[in-house]
CSV table of C-alpha atoms in Angstrom, one decimal:
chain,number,residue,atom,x,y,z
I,1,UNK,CA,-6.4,-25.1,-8.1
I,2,UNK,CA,-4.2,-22.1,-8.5
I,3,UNK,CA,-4.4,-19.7,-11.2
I,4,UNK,CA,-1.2,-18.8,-13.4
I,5,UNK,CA,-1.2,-14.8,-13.1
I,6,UNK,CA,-4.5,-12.6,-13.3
I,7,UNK,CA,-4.5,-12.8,-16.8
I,8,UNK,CA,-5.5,-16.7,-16.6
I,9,UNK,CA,-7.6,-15.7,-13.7
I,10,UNK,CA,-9.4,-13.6,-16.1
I,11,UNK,CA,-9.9,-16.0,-19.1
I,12,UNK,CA,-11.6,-18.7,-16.1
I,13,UNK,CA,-13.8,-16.0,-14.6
I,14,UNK,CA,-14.9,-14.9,-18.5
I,15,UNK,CA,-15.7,-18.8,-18.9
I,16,UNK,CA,-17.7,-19.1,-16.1
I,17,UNK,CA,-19.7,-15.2,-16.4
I,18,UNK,CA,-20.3,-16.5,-20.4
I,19,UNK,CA,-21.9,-19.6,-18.9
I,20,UNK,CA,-23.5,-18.0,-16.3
I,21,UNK,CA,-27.5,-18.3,-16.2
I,22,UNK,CA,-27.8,-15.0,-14.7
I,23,UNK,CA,-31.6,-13.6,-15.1
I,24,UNK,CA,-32.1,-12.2,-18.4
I,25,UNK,CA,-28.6,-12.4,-19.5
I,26,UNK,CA,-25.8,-9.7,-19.7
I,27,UNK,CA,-27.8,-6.7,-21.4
I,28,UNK,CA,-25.7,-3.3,-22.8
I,29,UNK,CA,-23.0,-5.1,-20.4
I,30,UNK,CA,-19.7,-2.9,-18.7
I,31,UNK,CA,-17.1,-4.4,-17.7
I,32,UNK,CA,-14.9,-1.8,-14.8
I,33,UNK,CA,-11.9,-3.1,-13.4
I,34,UNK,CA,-10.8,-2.1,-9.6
I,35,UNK,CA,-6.6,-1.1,-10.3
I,36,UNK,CA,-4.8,-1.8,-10.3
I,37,UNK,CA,-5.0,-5.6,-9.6
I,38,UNK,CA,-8.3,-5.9,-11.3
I,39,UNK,CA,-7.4,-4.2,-14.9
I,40,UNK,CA,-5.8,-7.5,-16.4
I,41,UNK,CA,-8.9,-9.7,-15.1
I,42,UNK,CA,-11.2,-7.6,-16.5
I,43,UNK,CA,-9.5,-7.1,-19.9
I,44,UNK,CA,-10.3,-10.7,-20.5
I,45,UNK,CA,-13.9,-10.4,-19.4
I,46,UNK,CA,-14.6,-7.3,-21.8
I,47,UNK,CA,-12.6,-9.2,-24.4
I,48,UNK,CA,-14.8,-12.2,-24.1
I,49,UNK,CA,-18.4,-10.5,-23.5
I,50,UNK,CA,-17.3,-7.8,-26.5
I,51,UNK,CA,-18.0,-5.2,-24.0
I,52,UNK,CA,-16.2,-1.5,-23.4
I,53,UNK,CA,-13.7,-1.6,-20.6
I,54,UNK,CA,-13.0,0.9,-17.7
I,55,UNK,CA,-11.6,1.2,-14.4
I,56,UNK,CA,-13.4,2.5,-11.6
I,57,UNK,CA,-10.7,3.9,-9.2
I,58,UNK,CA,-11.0,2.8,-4.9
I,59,UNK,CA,-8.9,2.8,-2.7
I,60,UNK,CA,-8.3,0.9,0.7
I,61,UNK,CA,-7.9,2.0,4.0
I,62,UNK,CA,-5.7,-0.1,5.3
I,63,UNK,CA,-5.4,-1.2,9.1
I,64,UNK,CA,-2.5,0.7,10.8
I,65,UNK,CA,0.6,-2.0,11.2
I,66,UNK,CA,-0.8,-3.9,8.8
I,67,UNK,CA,-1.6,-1.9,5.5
I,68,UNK,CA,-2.6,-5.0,3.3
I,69,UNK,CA,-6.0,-5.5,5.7
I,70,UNK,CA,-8.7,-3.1,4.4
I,71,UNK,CA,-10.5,-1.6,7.4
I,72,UNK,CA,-12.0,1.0,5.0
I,73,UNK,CA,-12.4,2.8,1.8
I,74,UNK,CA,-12.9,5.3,-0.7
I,75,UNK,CA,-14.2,6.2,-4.4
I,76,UNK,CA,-14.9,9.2,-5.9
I,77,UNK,CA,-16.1,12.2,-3.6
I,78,UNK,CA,-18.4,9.6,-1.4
I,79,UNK,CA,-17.4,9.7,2.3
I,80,UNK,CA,-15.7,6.7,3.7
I,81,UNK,CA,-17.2,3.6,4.4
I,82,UNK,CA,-15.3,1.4,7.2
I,83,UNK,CA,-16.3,-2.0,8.4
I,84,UNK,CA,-17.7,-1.2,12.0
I,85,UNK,CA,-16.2,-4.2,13.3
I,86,UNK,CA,-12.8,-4.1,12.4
I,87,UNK,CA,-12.4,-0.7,14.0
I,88,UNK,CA,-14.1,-1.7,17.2
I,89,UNK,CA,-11.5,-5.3,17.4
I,90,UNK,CA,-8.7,-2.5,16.6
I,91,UNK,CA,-9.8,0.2,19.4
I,92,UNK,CA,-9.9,3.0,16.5
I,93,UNK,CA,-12.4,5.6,15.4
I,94,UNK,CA,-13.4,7.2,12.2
I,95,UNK,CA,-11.6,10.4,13.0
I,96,UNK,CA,-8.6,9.1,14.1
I,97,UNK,CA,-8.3,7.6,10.7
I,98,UNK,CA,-9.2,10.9,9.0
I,99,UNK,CA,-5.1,11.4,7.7
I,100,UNK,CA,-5.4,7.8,6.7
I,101,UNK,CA,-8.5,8.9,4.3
I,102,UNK,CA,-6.9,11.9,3.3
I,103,UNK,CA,-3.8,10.3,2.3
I,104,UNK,CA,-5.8,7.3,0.2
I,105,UNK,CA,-8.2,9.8,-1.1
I,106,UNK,CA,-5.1,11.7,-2.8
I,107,UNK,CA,-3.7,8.7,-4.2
I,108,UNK,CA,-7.3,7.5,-6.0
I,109,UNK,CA,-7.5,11.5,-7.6
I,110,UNK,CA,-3.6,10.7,-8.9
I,111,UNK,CA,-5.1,7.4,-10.4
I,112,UNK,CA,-8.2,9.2,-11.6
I,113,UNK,CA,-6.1,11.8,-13.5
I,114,UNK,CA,-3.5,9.1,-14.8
I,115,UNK,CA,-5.7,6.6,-15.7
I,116,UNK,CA,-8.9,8.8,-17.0
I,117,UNK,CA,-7.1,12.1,-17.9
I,118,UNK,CA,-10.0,14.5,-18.5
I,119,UNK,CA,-12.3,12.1,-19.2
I,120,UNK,CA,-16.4,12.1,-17.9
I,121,UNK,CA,-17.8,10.5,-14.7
I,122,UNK,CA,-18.5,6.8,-16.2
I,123,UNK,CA,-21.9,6.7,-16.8
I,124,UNK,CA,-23.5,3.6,-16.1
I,125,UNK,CA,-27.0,4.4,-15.8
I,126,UNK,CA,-29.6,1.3,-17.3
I,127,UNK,CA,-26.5,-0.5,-18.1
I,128,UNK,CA,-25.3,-4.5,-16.7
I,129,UNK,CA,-22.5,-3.5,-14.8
I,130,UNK,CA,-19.5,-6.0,-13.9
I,131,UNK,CA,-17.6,-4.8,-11.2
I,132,UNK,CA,-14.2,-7.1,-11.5
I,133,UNK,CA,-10.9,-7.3,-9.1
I,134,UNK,CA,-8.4,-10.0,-8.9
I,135,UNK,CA,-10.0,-11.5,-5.5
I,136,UNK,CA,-12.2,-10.6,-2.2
I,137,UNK,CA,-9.8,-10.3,1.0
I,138,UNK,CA,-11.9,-8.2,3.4
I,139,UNK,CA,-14.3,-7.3,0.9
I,140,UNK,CA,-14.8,-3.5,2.1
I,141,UNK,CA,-13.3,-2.2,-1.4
I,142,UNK,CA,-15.4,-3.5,-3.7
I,143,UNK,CA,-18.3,-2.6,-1.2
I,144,UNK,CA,-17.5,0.8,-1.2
I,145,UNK,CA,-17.3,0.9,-5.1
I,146,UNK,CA,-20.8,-1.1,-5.5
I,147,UNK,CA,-22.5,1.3,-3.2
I,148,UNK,CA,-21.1,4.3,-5.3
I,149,UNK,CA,-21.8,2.5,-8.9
I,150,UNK,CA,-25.7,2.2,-7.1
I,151,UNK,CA,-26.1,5.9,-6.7
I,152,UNK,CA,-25.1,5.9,-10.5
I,153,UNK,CA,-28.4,4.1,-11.0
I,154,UNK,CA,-26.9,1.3,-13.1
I,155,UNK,CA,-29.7,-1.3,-14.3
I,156,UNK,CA,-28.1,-4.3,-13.1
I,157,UNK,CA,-24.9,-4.6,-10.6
I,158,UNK,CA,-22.5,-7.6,-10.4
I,159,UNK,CA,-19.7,-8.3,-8.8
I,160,UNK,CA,-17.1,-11.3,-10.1
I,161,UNK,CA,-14.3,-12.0,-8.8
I,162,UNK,CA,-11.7,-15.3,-9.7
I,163,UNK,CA,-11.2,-16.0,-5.8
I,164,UNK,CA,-12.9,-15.1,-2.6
I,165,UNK,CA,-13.0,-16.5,0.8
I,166,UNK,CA,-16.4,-17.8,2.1
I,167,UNK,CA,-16.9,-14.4,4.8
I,168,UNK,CA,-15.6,-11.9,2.4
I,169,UNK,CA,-18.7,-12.6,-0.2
I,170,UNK,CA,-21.1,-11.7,2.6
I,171,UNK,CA,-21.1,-7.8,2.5
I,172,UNK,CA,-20.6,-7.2,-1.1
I,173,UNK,CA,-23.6,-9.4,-1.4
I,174,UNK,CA,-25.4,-6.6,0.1
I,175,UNK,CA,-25.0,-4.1,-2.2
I,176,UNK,CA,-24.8,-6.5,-5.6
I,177,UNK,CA,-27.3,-8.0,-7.6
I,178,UNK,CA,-25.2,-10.8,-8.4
I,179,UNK,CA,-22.0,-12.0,-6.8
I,180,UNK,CA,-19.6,-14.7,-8.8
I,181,UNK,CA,-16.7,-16.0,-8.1
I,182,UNK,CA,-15.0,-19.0,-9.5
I,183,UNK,CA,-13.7,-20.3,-6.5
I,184,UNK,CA,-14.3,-19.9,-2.8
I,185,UNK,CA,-12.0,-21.8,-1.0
I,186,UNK,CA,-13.0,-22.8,2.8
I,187,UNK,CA,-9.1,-22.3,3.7
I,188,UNK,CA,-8.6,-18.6,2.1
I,189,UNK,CA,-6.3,-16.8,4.0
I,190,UNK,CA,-5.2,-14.1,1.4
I,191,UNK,CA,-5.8,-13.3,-2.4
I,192,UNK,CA,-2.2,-14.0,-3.3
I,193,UNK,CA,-1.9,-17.5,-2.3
I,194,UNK,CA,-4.5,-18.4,-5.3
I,195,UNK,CA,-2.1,-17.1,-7.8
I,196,UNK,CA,1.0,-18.2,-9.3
I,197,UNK,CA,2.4,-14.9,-10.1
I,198,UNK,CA,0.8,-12.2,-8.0
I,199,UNK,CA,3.7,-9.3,-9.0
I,200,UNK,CA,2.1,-6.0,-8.2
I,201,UNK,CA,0.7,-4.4,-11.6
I,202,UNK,CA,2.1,-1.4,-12.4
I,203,UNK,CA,0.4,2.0,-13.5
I,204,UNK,CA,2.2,1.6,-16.8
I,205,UNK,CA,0.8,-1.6,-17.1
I,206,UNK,CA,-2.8,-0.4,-16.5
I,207,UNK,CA,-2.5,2.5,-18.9
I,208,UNK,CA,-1.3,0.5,-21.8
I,209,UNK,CA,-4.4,-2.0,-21.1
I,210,UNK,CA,-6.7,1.1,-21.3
I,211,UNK,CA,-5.4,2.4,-24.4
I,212,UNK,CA,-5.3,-1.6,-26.4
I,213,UNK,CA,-8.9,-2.2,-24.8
I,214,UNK,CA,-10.5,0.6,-23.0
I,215,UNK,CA,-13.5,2.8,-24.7
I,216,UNK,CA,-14.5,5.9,-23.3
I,217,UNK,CA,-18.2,5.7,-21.7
C-alpha cells in the first residue's frame, strides 16, 4: 500500500485515530502539524475530529553529507536534542555541530514568524494533543517536539503518523502517551517511498492551510 499524496495519507490516518480505542477518547483534542510536510496530514485530522489546527515549528539537524538523515533537532528556545548514537557512528560532537544548530534554529524562528506572525506560545495545557507529520524516518524530530509540548503540561500526548518504520517508533514512544501509525512497514527505508506524490510543500502552501483551517489557541 502506498498513499496518493499527504492529503490521502491524512484522510487514512483520521480513519484510523476516529476508530481508535484510545483510553477515554480524544478530550478538548489539538491537532499540531510538524511543517511543513505534516500541515496537509493534519488538516484532514482536525477536519475530521472538528478540532483547531496549528503547527508546531522543528527543525532537523541533519547529518553532514547527508542532510535528509536527522541526527538532531530543535523547537522553540529548548537546547538541542541529538540521538547519542548517531553522532558516536559519525565521529561528531555536540559542539562541533553548534553552526549546524545555529543555522536550523534561524530557519524555525523564520517559520515561527511566517507561519504564526505575532501570535501566542500554543497553549496546550489539559488539552489531548496530536502531534502529526507525514511519516517517522529517524524519529529525533518529532521527539524533540514531544519533549517540548510535555514541558507545556498538555493532558494527553500523541503522536500519529501515516508511515513509520518499525525502529523509528521506539524513541518517540518515550516521550508519547500514545503512538499511531497506520502502517509500519518491516522494509521502510525512507518516508517518501510510501507516497505517490511526495513534492516538497511549500510555505505558501502551509500558510494558505492555516488561514482555510487554522484557529488561533
Amino acid at each position: 500500500m502506498r498513499f496518493a499524496d499527504r492529503w490521502e495519507a491524512g484522510r487514512a490516518l483520521a480513519d484510523r485515530l476516529r476508530a481508535w480505542p484510545v483510553d477515554g477518547g480524544l478530550v478538548d483534542p489539538l491537532v499540531l502539524a510538524l511543517p511543513r510536510g505534516g500541515v496537509p496530514v493534519a488538516a484532514e485530522v482536525a477536519r475530521a475530529l472538528r478540532a483547531p489546527l496549528d503547527v508546531l515549528v522543528a527543525r532537523k539537524i541533519g547529518m553532514p553529507g547527508r542532510p535528509e538523515v536527522g541526527i538532531g533537532a530543535v523547537v522553540g528556545t529548548d537546547p538541542p536534542l541529538f540521538a547519542p548514537r548517531a553522532l558516536e557512528a559519525i565521529g561528531l560532537t555536540e559542539a562541533q555541530l553548534a553552526p549546524d544548530v545555529a543555522r536550523e534554529r534561524a530557519e524555525l524562528r523564520r517559520r515561527e514568524d511566517l507561519y504564526r506572525p505575532g501570535m501566542p506560545p500554543i497553549a496546550v495545557r489539559g488539552r489531548t494533543v496530536l502531534l502529526i507529520d507525514d511519516g517517522l524516518a529517524t524519529g529525533v524530530t518529532a521527539r524533540a517536539a514531544l519533549r517540548h509540548l510535555r514541558g507545556r503540561q498538555p493532558a494527553r500526548l500523541i503522536l500519529a503518523v501515516p508511515v513509520c518504520g518499525t525502529a523509528s517508533a521506539a524513541d518517540p514512544r518515550q516521550e508519547a502517551d500514545d503512538f499511531l501509525a497506520v502502517l509500519q512497514p518491516s522494509n521502510f527505508r525512507g518516508v517518501g517511498e510510501w507516497y505517490e506524490n511526495f513534492d516538497q510543500v511549500q510555505d505558501s502552501e502551509v500558510i494558505d492551510i492555516l488561514h482555510r483551517l487554522g484557529s488561533a489557541v
